[in-house]
PDB file of C-alpha atoms in Angstrom:
ATOM      1  CA  MET A   1      13.733  -6.763   6.962  1.00  0.00           C
ATOM      2  CA  LYS A   2      12.501  -3.475   5.795  1.00  0.00           C
ATOM      3  CA  LEU A   3      13.093  -3.979   1.859  1.00  0.00           C
ATOM      4  CA  VAL A   4      13.333  -1.008  -0.587  1.00  0.00           C
ATOM      5  CA  SER A   5      14.381   0.471  -3.487  1.00  0.00           C
ATOM      6  CA  PHE A   6      16.059   3.886  -4.549  1.00  0.00           C
ATOM      7  CA  LYS A   7      18.291   5.510  -6.300  1.00  0.00           C
ATOM      8  CA  ARG A   8      21.387   6.740  -5.488  1.00  0.00           C
ATOM      9  CA  GLY A   9      22.811   9.852  -8.263  1.00  0.00           C
ATOM     10  CA  ASP A  10      21.553   8.058 -11.876  1.00  0.00           C
ATOM     11  CA  ALA A  11      22.276   4.623 -10.382  1.00  0.00           C
ATOM     12  CA  SER A  12      19.091   2.305  -9.160  1.00  0.00           C
ATOM     13  CA  GLY A  13      19.504  -0.288  -6.622  1.00  0.00           C
ATOM     14  CA  TYR A  14      17.669  -1.905  -3.675  1.00  0.00           C
ATOM     15  CA  GLY A  15      18.107  -2.961   0.314  1.00  0.00           C
ATOM     16  CA  ILE A  16      17.526  -3.368   3.357  1.00  0.00           C
ATOM     17  CA  ILE A  17      16.872  -0.573   5.910  1.00  0.00           C
ATOM     18  CA  VAL A  18      19.080  -1.233   9.517  1.00  0.00           C
ATOM     19  CA  ALA A  19      19.879   1.174  12.002  1.00  0.00           C
ATOM     20  CA  ASP A  20      22.689   3.246  10.569  1.00  0.00           C
ATOM     21  CA  GLY A  21      21.462   3.332   6.588  1.00  0.00           C
ATOM     22  CA  ILE A  22      21.011   1.097   4.009  1.00  0.00           C
ATOM     23  CA  ILE A  23      22.141  -2.005   3.229  1.00  0.00           C
ATOM     24  CA  ASP A  24      23.034  -2.239  -0.671  1.00  0.00           C
ATOM     25  CA  ILE A  25      21.606  -6.161  -1.829  1.00  0.00           C
ATOM     26  CA  GLY A  26      22.081  -5.386  -5.294  1.00  0.00           C
ATOM     27  CA  LYS A  27      25.820  -5.669  -4.318  1.00  0.00           C
ATOM     28  CA  ARG A  28      25.542  -9.026  -3.098  1.00  0.00           C
ATOM     29  CA  LEU A  29      23.080 -11.245  -5.274  1.00  0.00           C
ATOM     30  CA  PRO A  30      22.983 -11.569  -8.857  1.00  0.00           C
ATOM     31  CA  TYR A  31      19.207 -10.445  -8.945  1.00  0.00           C
ATOM     32  CA  PRO A  32      19.198  -6.601  -9.985  1.00  0.00           C
ATOM     33  CA  THR A  33      16.078  -5.543  -8.724  1.00  0.00           C
ATOM     34  CA  LEU A  34      13.796  -6.156  -5.851  1.00  0.00           C
ATOM     35  CA  PHE A  35      10.979  -7.097  -7.737  1.00  0.00           C
ATOM     36  CA  LEU A  36      13.666  -9.840  -9.363  1.00  0.00           C
ATOM     37  CA  THR A  37      14.297 -10.931  -5.752  1.00  0.00           C
ATOM     38  CA  LEU A  38      10.893 -12.344  -5.363  1.00  0.00           C
ATOM     39  CA  ALA A  39      10.270 -13.319  -8.233  1.00  0.00           C
ATOM     40  CA  ALA A  40      13.525 -15.944  -7.840  1.00  0.00           C
ATOM     41  CA  ASN A  41      11.652 -16.892  -3.933  1.00  0.00           C
ATOM     42  CA  ALA A  42      15.130 -15.484  -2.826  1.00  0.00           C
ATOM     43  CA  LEU A  43      14.251 -13.818   0.376  1.00  0.00           C
ATOM     44  CA  ASP A  44      16.306 -16.532   2.656  1.00  0.00           C
ATOM     45  CA  GLU A  45      18.721 -16.038   0.451  1.00  0.00           C
ATOM     46  CA  THR A  46      18.834 -12.351   0.884  1.00  0.00           C
ATOM     47  CA  LYS A  47      18.892 -13.008   4.826  1.00  0.00           C
ATOM     48  CA  ALA A  48      21.962 -15.148   4.529  1.00  0.00           C
ATOM     49  CA  ALA A  49      23.483 -13.029   2.047  1.00  0.00           C
ATOM     50  CA  VAL A  50      23.607  -9.570   4.761  1.00  0.00           C
ATOM     51  CA  ALA A  51      24.121 -11.620   8.194  1.00  0.00           C
ATOM     52  CA  GLY A  52      26.433  -9.558  10.140  1.00  0.00           C
ATOM     53  CA  ALA A  53      26.717  -6.354   7.400  1.00  0.00           C
ATOM     54  CA  LYS A  54      26.737  -3.221   7.714  1.00  0.00           C
ATOM     55  CA  ALA A  55      25.113  -0.168   5.871  1.00  0.00           C
ATOM     56  CA  ASP A  56      26.536   0.966   2.501  1.00  0.00           C
ATOM     57  CA  TYR A  57      24.551   4.268   2.335  1.00  0.00           C
ATOM     58  CA  ALA A  58      23.450   6.406   5.042  1.00  0.00           C
ATOM     59  CA  LEU A  59      19.481   7.022   4.397  1.00  0.00           C
ATOM     60  CA  SER A  60      20.509  10.313   3.438  1.00  0.00           C
ATOM     61  CA  GLU A  61      22.517   9.559   0.090  1.00  0.00           C
ATOM     62  CA  VAL A  62      19.200   7.788  -1.319  1.00  0.00           C
ATOM     63  CA  THR A  63      16.174   8.555  -2.957  1.00  0.00           C
ATOM     64  CA  LEU A  64      13.442   6.129  -1.616  1.00  0.00           C
ATOM     65  CA  VAL A  65      10.728   5.143  -4.870  1.00  0.00           C
ATOM     66  CA  LYS A  66       7.980   3.032  -5.100  1.00  0.00           C
ATOM     67  CA  PRO A  67       9.117  -0.173  -3.367  1.00  0.00           C
ATOM     68  CA  LEU A  68       8.383  -2.431  -6.658  1.00  0.00           C
ATOM     69  CA  PRO A  69       8.710  -0.078  -9.783  1.00  0.00           C
ATOM     70  CA  GLU A  70       7.088  -2.877 -11.751  1.00  0.00           C
ATOM     71  CA  ALA A  71       4.720  -4.110  -9.746  1.00  0.00           C
ATOM     72  CA  VAL A  72       2.057  -3.721 -12.602  1.00  0.00           C
ATOM     73  CA  ASN A  73      -1.071  -5.604 -10.673  1.00  0.00           C
ATOM     74  CA  TYR A  74      -2.895  -3.591  -7.834  1.00  0.00           C
ATOM     75  CA  PHE A  75      -5.598  -5.485  -6.342  1.00  0.00           C
ATOM     76  CA  CYS A  76      -7.171  -2.784  -4.266  1.00  0.00           C
ATOM     77  CA  VAL A  77     -10.217  -4.207  -1.821  1.00  0.00           C
ATOM     78  CA  GLY A  78     -13.061  -1.710  -1.063  1.00  0.00           C
ATOM     79  CA  ARG A  79     -15.190  -1.267   2.226  1.00  0.00           C
ATOM     80  CA  ASN A  80     -13.174  -4.176   4.258  1.00  0.00           C
ATOM     81  CA  TYR A  81     -13.527  -2.109   7.470  1.00  0.00           C
ATOM     82  CA  LYS A  82     -16.738  -2.713   9.879  1.00  0.00           C
ATOM     83  CA  GLY A  83     -16.527   1.252  11.123  1.00  0.00           C
ATOM     84  CA  HIS A  84     -16.282   2.560   7.467  1.00  0.00           C
ATOM     85  CA  VAL A  85     -19.028   0.508   6.544  1.00  0.00           C
ATOM     86  CA  ALA A  86     -20.932   2.125   9.327  1.00  0.00           C
ATOM     87  CA  GLU A  87     -19.618   5.438   8.713  1.00  0.00           C
ATOM     88  CA  VAL A  88     -21.505   5.321   4.904  1.00  0.00           C
ATOM     89  CA  ALA A  89     -24.498   3.746   6.165  1.00  0.00           C
ATOM     90  CA  GLY A  90     -24.470   0.616   4.165  1.00  0.00           C
ATOM     91  CA  LYS A  91     -24.344  -2.809   5.328  1.00  0.00           C
ATOM     92  CA  LEU A  92     -21.914  -5.624   5.758  1.00  0.00           C
ATOM     93  CA  PRO A  93     -21.331  -6.883   1.854  1.00  0.00           C
ATOM     94  CA  ASP A  94     -21.362 -11.001   1.008  1.00  0.00           C
ATOM     95  CA  PHE A  95     -18.037 -10.408  -0.868  1.00  0.00           C
ATOM     96  CA  PRO A  96     -15.035  -8.127  -1.855  1.00  0.00           C
ATOM     97  CA  SER A  97     -15.828  -4.965  -3.380  1.00  0.00           C
ATOM     98  CA  MET A  98     -12.835  -5.260  -6.453  1.00  0.00           C
ATOM     99  CA  PHE A  99     -10.875  -3.173  -8.401  1.00  0.00           C
ATOM    100  CA  LEU A 100      -7.265  -2.139  -9.500  1.00  0.00           C
ATOM    101  CA  ARG A 101      -5.460   0.939  -9.701  1.00  0.00           C
ATOM    102  CA  LEU A 102      -2.614   1.502 -12.628  1.00  0.00           C
ATOM    103  CA  PRO A 103       0.851   1.910 -11.892  1.00  0.00           C
ATOM    104  CA  SER A 104       0.734   5.456 -12.872  1.00  0.00           C
ATOM    105  CA  SER A 105      -1.579   6.749 -10.296  1.00  0.00           C
ATOM    106  CA  LEU A 106       0.735   6.039  -7.477  1.00  0.00           C
ATOM    107  CA  VAL A 107       3.961   8.068  -6.340  1.00  0.00           C
ATOM    108  CA  ALA A 108       6.639   6.839  -3.591  1.00  0.00           C
ATOM    109  CA  HIS A 109       7.164   7.294   0.069  1.00  0.00           C
ATOM    110  CA  GLY A 110       8.172  11.786  -0.034  1.00  0.00           C
ATOM    111  CA  GLU A 111       7.490  12.216  -3.396  1.00  0.00           C
ATOM    112  CA  PRO A 112       4.158  14.743  -4.220  1.00  0.00           C
ATOM    113  CA  ILE A 113       0.896  13.578  -4.900  1.00  0.00           C
ATOM    114  CA  VAL A 114      -1.179  15.470  -7.267  1.00  0.00           C
ATOM    115  CA  ARG A 115      -4.824  16.779  -7.104  1.00  0.00           C
ATOM    116  CA  PRO A 116      -6.537  16.891 -10.012  1.00  0.00           C
ATOM    117  CA  ALA A 117      -7.345  20.331 -11.264  1.00  0.00           C
ATOM    118  CA  ILE A 118     -11.001  19.129 -12.334  1.00  0.00           C
ATOM    119  CA  SER A 119     -12.010  18.439  -8.936  1.00  0.00           C
ATOM    120  CA  GLU A 120     -11.517  19.627  -5.765  1.00  0.00           C
ATOM    121  CA  GLN A 121     -12.824  16.370  -3.773  1.00  0.00           C
ATOM    122  CA  PHE A 122      -9.507  14.546  -3.487  1.00  0.00           C
ATOM    123  CA  ASP A 123      -9.857  12.174  -0.277  1.00  0.00           C
ATOM    124  CA  PHE A 124      -7.278  10.218   1.544  1.00  0.00           C
ATOM    125  CA  GLU A 125      -7.547   6.347   2.740  1.00  0.00           C
ATOM    126  CA  GLY A 126      -4.875   4.729   4.712  1.00  0.00           C
ATOM    127  CA  GLU A 127      -4.684   1.088   3.941  1.00  0.00           C
ATOM    128  CA  LEU A 128      -2.315  -1.617   4.537  1.00  0.00           C
ATOM    129  CA  ALA A 129      -0.977  -3.781   1.987  1.00  0.00           C
ATOM    130  CA  ILE A 130       0.269  -6.950   0.968  1.00  0.00           C
ATOM    131  CA  VAL A 131       2.823  -7.994  -1.337  1.00  0.00           C
ATOM    132  CA  ILE A 132       2.440 -11.828  -2.711  1.00  0.00           C
ATOM    133  CA  GLY A 133       5.605 -13.574  -3.232  1.00  0.00           C
ATOM    134  CA  LYS A 134       5.423 -16.825  -4.424  1.00  0.00           C
ATOM    135  CA  THR A 135       3.046 -17.521  -7.919  1.00  0.00           C
ATOM    136  CA  GLY A 136      -0.660 -18.815  -6.838  1.00  0.00           C
ATOM    137  CA  ARG A 137      -4.284 -19.901  -8.687  1.00  0.00           C
ATOM    138  CA  ASN A 138      -6.805 -20.920  -6.161  1.00  0.00           C
ATOM    139  CA  ILE A 139      -4.958 -20.522  -3.411  1.00  0.00           C
ATOM    140  CA  LYS A 140      -6.898 -22.093  -0.196  1.00  0.00           C
ATOM    141  CA  ARG A 141      -7.478 -20.303   2.947  1.00  0.00           C
ATOM    142  CA  GLU A 142      -5.363 -22.053   5.084  1.00  0.00           C
ATOM    143  CA  ALA A 143      -2.297 -22.094   2.231  1.00  0.00           C
ATOM    144  CA  ALA A 144      -3.055 -18.131   2.090  1.00  0.00           C
ATOM    145  CA  LEU A 145      -0.236 -16.868   4.010  1.00  0.00           C
ATOM    146  CA  SER A 146       2.853 -18.795   3.128  1.00  0.00           C
ATOM    147  CA  HIS A 147       1.899 -16.398  -0.642  1.00  0.00           C
ATOM    148  CA  ILE A 148       2.611 -12.980   1.031  1.00  0.00           C
ATOM    149  CA  ALA A 149       6.754 -12.041   1.404  1.00  0.00           C
ATOM    150  CA  GLY A 150       5.351  -9.005   3.019  1.00  0.00           C
ATOM    151  CA  TYR A 151       3.665  -6.214   3.715  1.00  0.00           C
ATOM    152  CA  THR A 152       3.415  -2.442   3.235  1.00  0.00           C
ATOM    153  CA  ILE A 153       2.056   0.833   3.262  1.00  0.00           C
ATOM    154  CA  PHE A 154      -0.589   2.383   0.698  1.00  0.00           C
ATOM    155  CA  MET A 155      -2.836   4.820   0.476  1.00  0.00           C
ATOM    156  CA  ASP A 156      -6.036   4.919  -1.821  1.00  0.00           C
ATOM    157  CA  GLY A 157      -6.037   9.184  -2.560  1.00  0.00           C
ATOM    158  CA  SER A 158      -9.820   9.369  -4.638  1.00  0.00           C
ATOM    159  CA  VAL A 159     -11.243  11.424  -6.580  1.00  0.00           C
ATOM    160  CA  ARG A 160     -15.080  11.492  -4.995  1.00  0.00           C
ATOM    161  CA  ASP A 161     -17.036  13.237  -7.520  1.00  0.00           C
ATOM    162  CA  TYR A 162     -15.524  11.523 -10.134  1.00  0.00           C
ATOM    163  CA  GLN A 163     -16.020   7.990  -8.088  1.00  0.00           C
ATOM    164  CA  PHE A 164     -19.228   8.680  -7.874  1.00  0.00           C
ATOM    165  CA  GLU A 165     -20.485  10.351 -10.595  1.00  0.00           C
ATOM    166  CA  HIS A 166     -18.734   9.163 -12.775  1.00  0.00           C
ATOM    167  CA  CYS A 167     -17.439   5.658 -12.363  1.00  0.00           C
ATOM    168  CA  LEU A 168     -14.771   3.924  -9.931  1.00  0.00           C
ATOM    169  CA  THR A 169     -12.186   3.010 -12.003  1.00  0.00           C
ATOM    170  CA  VAL A 170     -12.222   6.514 -12.971  1.00  0.00           C
ATOM    171  CA  GLY A 171     -12.028   8.058  -9.535  1.00  0.00           C
ATOM    172  CA  LYS A 172      -9.339   5.753  -8.412  1.00  0.00           C
ATOM    173  CA  ASN A 173      -6.745   6.467 -10.812  1.00  0.00           C
ATOM    174  CA  PHE A 174      -5.875   9.891 -11.679  1.00  0.00           C
ATOM    175  CA  PHE A 175      -2.481  10.631 -11.891  1.00  0.00           C
ATOM    176  CA  HIS A 176      -0.376  10.353  -8.856  1.00  0.00           C
ATOM    177  CA  THR A 177      -3.488  10.699  -6.747  1.00  0.00           C
ATOM    178  CA  GLY A 178      -2.096   7.379  -4.318  1.00  0.00           C
ATOM    179  CA  SER A 179       1.354   6.412  -2.986  1.00  0.00           C
ATOM    180  CA  VAL A 180       2.925   3.398  -1.547  1.00  0.00           C
ATOM    181  CA  GLY A 181       6.279   2.291   0.396  1.00  0.00           C
ATOM    182  CA  PRO A 182       8.423   3.263   2.291  1.00  0.00           C
ATOM    183  CA  CYS A 183       9.587  -0.223   2.705  1.00  0.00           C
ATOM    184  CA  ILE A 184       7.926  -3.947   2.517  1.00  0.00           C
ATOM    185  CA  VAL A 185       8.513  -5.279   5.864  1.00  0.00           C
ATOM    186  CA  THR A 186       9.204  -9.442   5.233  1.00  0.00           C
ATOM    187  CA  ALA A 187       6.423 -11.337   6.813  1.00  0.00           C
ATOM    188  CA  ASP A 188       8.123 -12.918   9.462  1.00  0.00           C
ATOM    189  CA  GLU A 189       8.740  -9.759  11.164  1.00  0.00           C
ATOM    190  CA  ILE A 190       4.741  -8.823  11.111  1.00  0.00           C
ATOM    191  CA  GLY A 191       3.557 -12.186  12.557  1.00  0.00           C
ATOM    192  CA  ASP A 192      -0.465 -11.958  12.928  1.00  0.00           C
ATOM    193  CA  PRO A 193      -1.486  -9.044  10.228  1.00  0.00           C
ATOM    194  CA  GLY A 194      -5.074  -9.060  12.118  1.00  0.00           C
ATOM    195  CA  HIS A 195      -3.423  -6.810  14.712  1.00  0.00           C
ATOM    196  CA  LEU A 196      -1.825  -4.352  13.308  1.00  0.00           C
ATOM    197  CA  VAL A 197      -2.572  -0.822  14.321  1.00  0.00           C
ATOM    198  CA  LEU A 198      -3.403   2.053  11.287  1.00  0.00           C
ATOM    199  CA  LYS A 199      -3.317   5.348  11.860  1.00  0.00           C
ATOM    200  CA  THR A 200      -3.634   8.322   9.155  1.00  0.00           C
ATOM    201  CA  ARG A 201      -2.771  12.269   9.698  1.00  0.00           C
ATOM    202  CA  LEU A 202      -3.655  15.330   7.796  1.00  0.00           C
ATOM    203  CA  ASN A 203      -1.259  18.219   8.646  1.00  0.00           C
ATOM    204  CA  GLY A 204      -0.559  16.713  12.239  1.00  0.00           C
ATOM    205  CA  ILE A 205      -4.138  15.635  12.741  1.00  0.00           C
ATOM    206  CA  GLN A 206      -4.848  12.416  13.602  1.00  0.00           C
ATOM    207  CA  VAL A 207      -8.230  11.566  11.260  1.00  0.00           C
ATOM    208  CA  GLN A 208      -8.160   7.631  10.787  1.00  0.00           C
ATOM    209  CA  HIS A 209      -7.348   5.155  13.423  1.00  0.00           C
ATOM    210  CA  THR A 210      -8.357   1.872  13.861  1.00  0.00           C
ATOM    211  CA  ARG A 211      -6.744  -2.231  14.380  1.00  0.00           C
ATOM    212  CA  THR A 212      -7.337  -4.490  11.188  1.00  0.00           C
ATOM    213  CA  ASP A 213      -9.089  -6.858  13.565  1.00  0.00           C
ATOM    214  CA  ASP A 214     -12.091  -4.821  12.131  1.00  0.00           C
ATOM    215  CA  PHE A 215     -11.675  -6.431   8.809  1.00  0.00           C
ATOM    216  CA  ILE A 216     -14.882  -7.698   7.485  1.00  0.00           C
ATOM    217  CA  PHE A 217     -12.432 -10.299   4.782  1.00  0.00           C
ATOM    218  CA  ASP A 218      -9.250 -10.934   6.129  1.00  0.00           C
ATOM    219  CA  ILE A 219      -6.270 -11.645   4.810  1.00  0.00           C
ATOM    220  CA  PRO A 220      -6.568 -15.773   3.937  1.00  0.00           C
ATOM    221  CA  TYR A 221     -10.098 -14.997   2.122  1.00  0.00           C
ATOM    222  CA  ILE A 222      -8.755 -11.933   0.352  1.00  0.00           C
ATOM    223  CA  ILE A 223      -6.166 -14.026  -1.211  1.00  0.00           C
ATOM    224  CA  ALA A 224      -8.050 -17.002  -2.213  1.00  0.00           C
ATOM    225  CA  TYR A 225     -11.007 -14.765  -3.174  1.00  0.00           C
ATOM    226  CA  ILE A 226      -8.484 -12.744  -6.195  1.00  0.00           C
ATOM    227  CA  SER A 227      -6.797 -16.085  -6.772  1.00  0.00           C
ATOM    228  CA  ALA A 228     -10.191 -17.681  -7.919  1.00  0.00           C
ATOM    229  CA  PHE A 229     -10.146 -15.510 -10.745  1.00  0.00           C
ATOM    230  CA  THR A 230      -6.778 -14.608 -11.439  1.00  0.00           C
ATOM    231  CA  THR A 231      -3.305 -16.151 -10.880  1.00  0.00           C
ATOM    232  CA  LEU A 232      -1.272 -14.268  -8.223  1.00  0.00           C
ATOM    233  CA  LEU A 233       2.411 -13.393  -9.210  1.00  0.00           C
ATOM    234  CA  PRO A 234       5.232 -12.848  -7.066  1.00  0.00           C
ATOM    235  CA  GLY A 235       5.309  -8.689  -6.549  1.00  0.00           C
ATOM    236  CA  ASP A 236       1.655  -8.122  -6.991  1.00  0.00           C
ATOM    237  CA  ILE A 237       0.045  -5.613  -4.666  1.00  0.00           C
ATOM    238  CA  ILE A 238      -3.510  -6.243  -2.583  1.00  0.00           C
ATOM    239  CA  ALA A 239      -4.052  -2.971  -0.793  1.00  0.00           C
ATOM    240  CA  THR A 240      -7.125  -4.372   1.454  1.00  0.00           C
ATOM    241  CA  GLY A 241      -8.861  -1.313   2.381  1.00  0.00           C
ATOM    242  CA  THR A 242      -9.264   1.351   4.596  1.00  0.00           C
ATOM    243  CA  PRO A 243     -11.274   2.324   8.167  1.00  0.00           C
ATOM    244  CA  GLU A 244     -13.827   4.648   9.365  1.00  0.00           C
ATOM    245  CA  GLY A 245     -12.380   8.658   9.248  1.00  0.00           C
ATOM    246  CA  VAL A 246     -12.573   9.076   5.272  1.00  0.00           C
ATOM    247  CA  GLY A 247     -13.042  12.776   4.208  1.00  0.00           C
ATOM    248  CA  PHE A 248     -16.553  12.299   2.129  1.00  0.00           C
ATOM    249  CA  ALA A 249     -18.578  10.638   5.185  1.00  0.00           C
ATOM    250  CA  ARG A 250     -17.521  13.697   7.192  1.00  0.00           C
ATOM    251  CA  LYS A 251     -19.502  16.380   8.276  1.00  0.00           C
ATOM    252  CA  PRO A 252     -19.015  19.058   6.580  1.00  0.00           C
ATOM    253  CA  ALA A 253     -16.419  17.023   4.165  1.00  0.00           C
ATOM    254  CA  LEU A 254     -12.529  17.352   4.819  1.00  0.00           C
ATOM    255  CA  TRP A 255     -10.643  17.265   1.308  1.00  0.00           C
ATOM    256  CA  MET A 256      -7.232  17.547   0.973  1.00  0.00           C
ATOM    257  CA  LYS A 257      -5.445  20.750  -0.766  1.00  0.00           C
ATOM    258  CA  PRO A 258      -2.206  21.539  -2.323  1.00  0.00           C
ATOM    259  CA  GLY A 259       0.239  22.878   0.864  1.00  0.00           C
ATOM    260  CA  ASP A 260      -1.402  19.662   2.999  1.00  0.00           C
ATOM    261  CA  ARG A 261       0.629  17.142   4.239  1.00  0.00           C
ATOM    262  CA  LEU A 262      -0.584  13.574   4.835  1.00  0.00           C
ATOM    263  CA  GLU A 263       1.161  10.644   6.471  1.00  0.00           C
ATOM    264  CA  VAL A 264      -0.458   6.874   6.586  1.00  0.00           C
ATOM    265  CA  GLU A 265       1.517   4.916   9.804  1.00  0.00           C
ATOM    266  CA  VAL A 266       0.823   1.281  10.602  1.00  0.00           C
ATOM    267  CA  SER A 267       2.357  -0.352  13.698  1.00  0.00           C
ATOM    268  CA  ARG A 268       5.289  -2.648  12.843  1.00  0.00           C
ATOM    269  CA  ILE A 269       6.062  -1.422   9.397  1.00  0.00           C
ATOM    270  CA  GLY A 270       6.513   2.440   9.759  1.00  0.00           C
ATOM    271  CA  VAL A 271       5.310   6.132   8.134  1.00  0.00           C
ATOM    272  CA  LEU A 272       3.930   6.878   4.457  1.00  0.00           C
ATOM    273  CA  ARG A 273       4.434  10.399   3.827  1.00  0.00           C
ATOM    274  CA  ASN A 274       3.466  12.492   1.031  1.00  0.00           C
ATOM    275  CA  ALA A 275       2.711  16.408   0.468  1.00  0.00           C
ATOM    276  CA  VAL A 276      -0.133  17.427  -2.169  1.00  0.00           C
ATOM    277  CA  VAL A 277       0.778  19.456  -4.658  1.00  0.00           C
ATOM    278  CA  ALA A 278      -1.956  21.348  -7.402  1.00  0.00           C
ATOM    279  CA  GLU A 279      -1.962  19.098 -10.513  1.00  0.00           C
ATOM    280  CA  ALA A 280       0.466  21.768 -13.141  1.00  0.00           C
TER     281      ALA A 280
END
């Protein structure tokens, strides 16, 4: 299932993307949001409820919002592709480099990402993200995939001078500099997440292209690692790192600027699109 959250006029809803539009799940189940559907472990119930249903709305009738607008925990893994570590002349890490992003730093598919007024060093990072569907603490690697509800796309927009000269938390959390979406594809439709293809395009030109089998730390390891220091909850989102091709590693550096168009594509999920605007 391709799960989305949306607005239709003044009303909020959630549903499943099908060939002819969107099936409104909220009309069929007692859970008012997709977030609460995950919390209730109701994906099987959802699938049964929409079996044979036709679309309630055309895609043009709704505006997609972040797949889980209520999500609070965005865990991010840094330097998790061998190619990316090589391009920045680093050594392979012994453990994941972790940071958090604030919900206010992220926008939905189709919304503009914002280059802050105080920096021109606005960089792109296309990523695959995990959506947790089952609570867990100290999760074993062999059980990790059973805690995943699905996968989405993440763009970890970074303000590099603040990241490198101030601190990582600041550089990763400027207002509306990243994005997530457009949908969550359930784990049963993804299969092995270690064989997906990720591409990032800036103004139609491909700037990143890799397979997720270039991971340093695979997805079961990441889930086990995070759950060792905190409890993972339904609706938590984990961005798994970006591959080579980022702007700051290029010579000359390639920065996003107002008027640019960015696309991150992950096979079996779709394309996350955002325009770049200047901070007002």
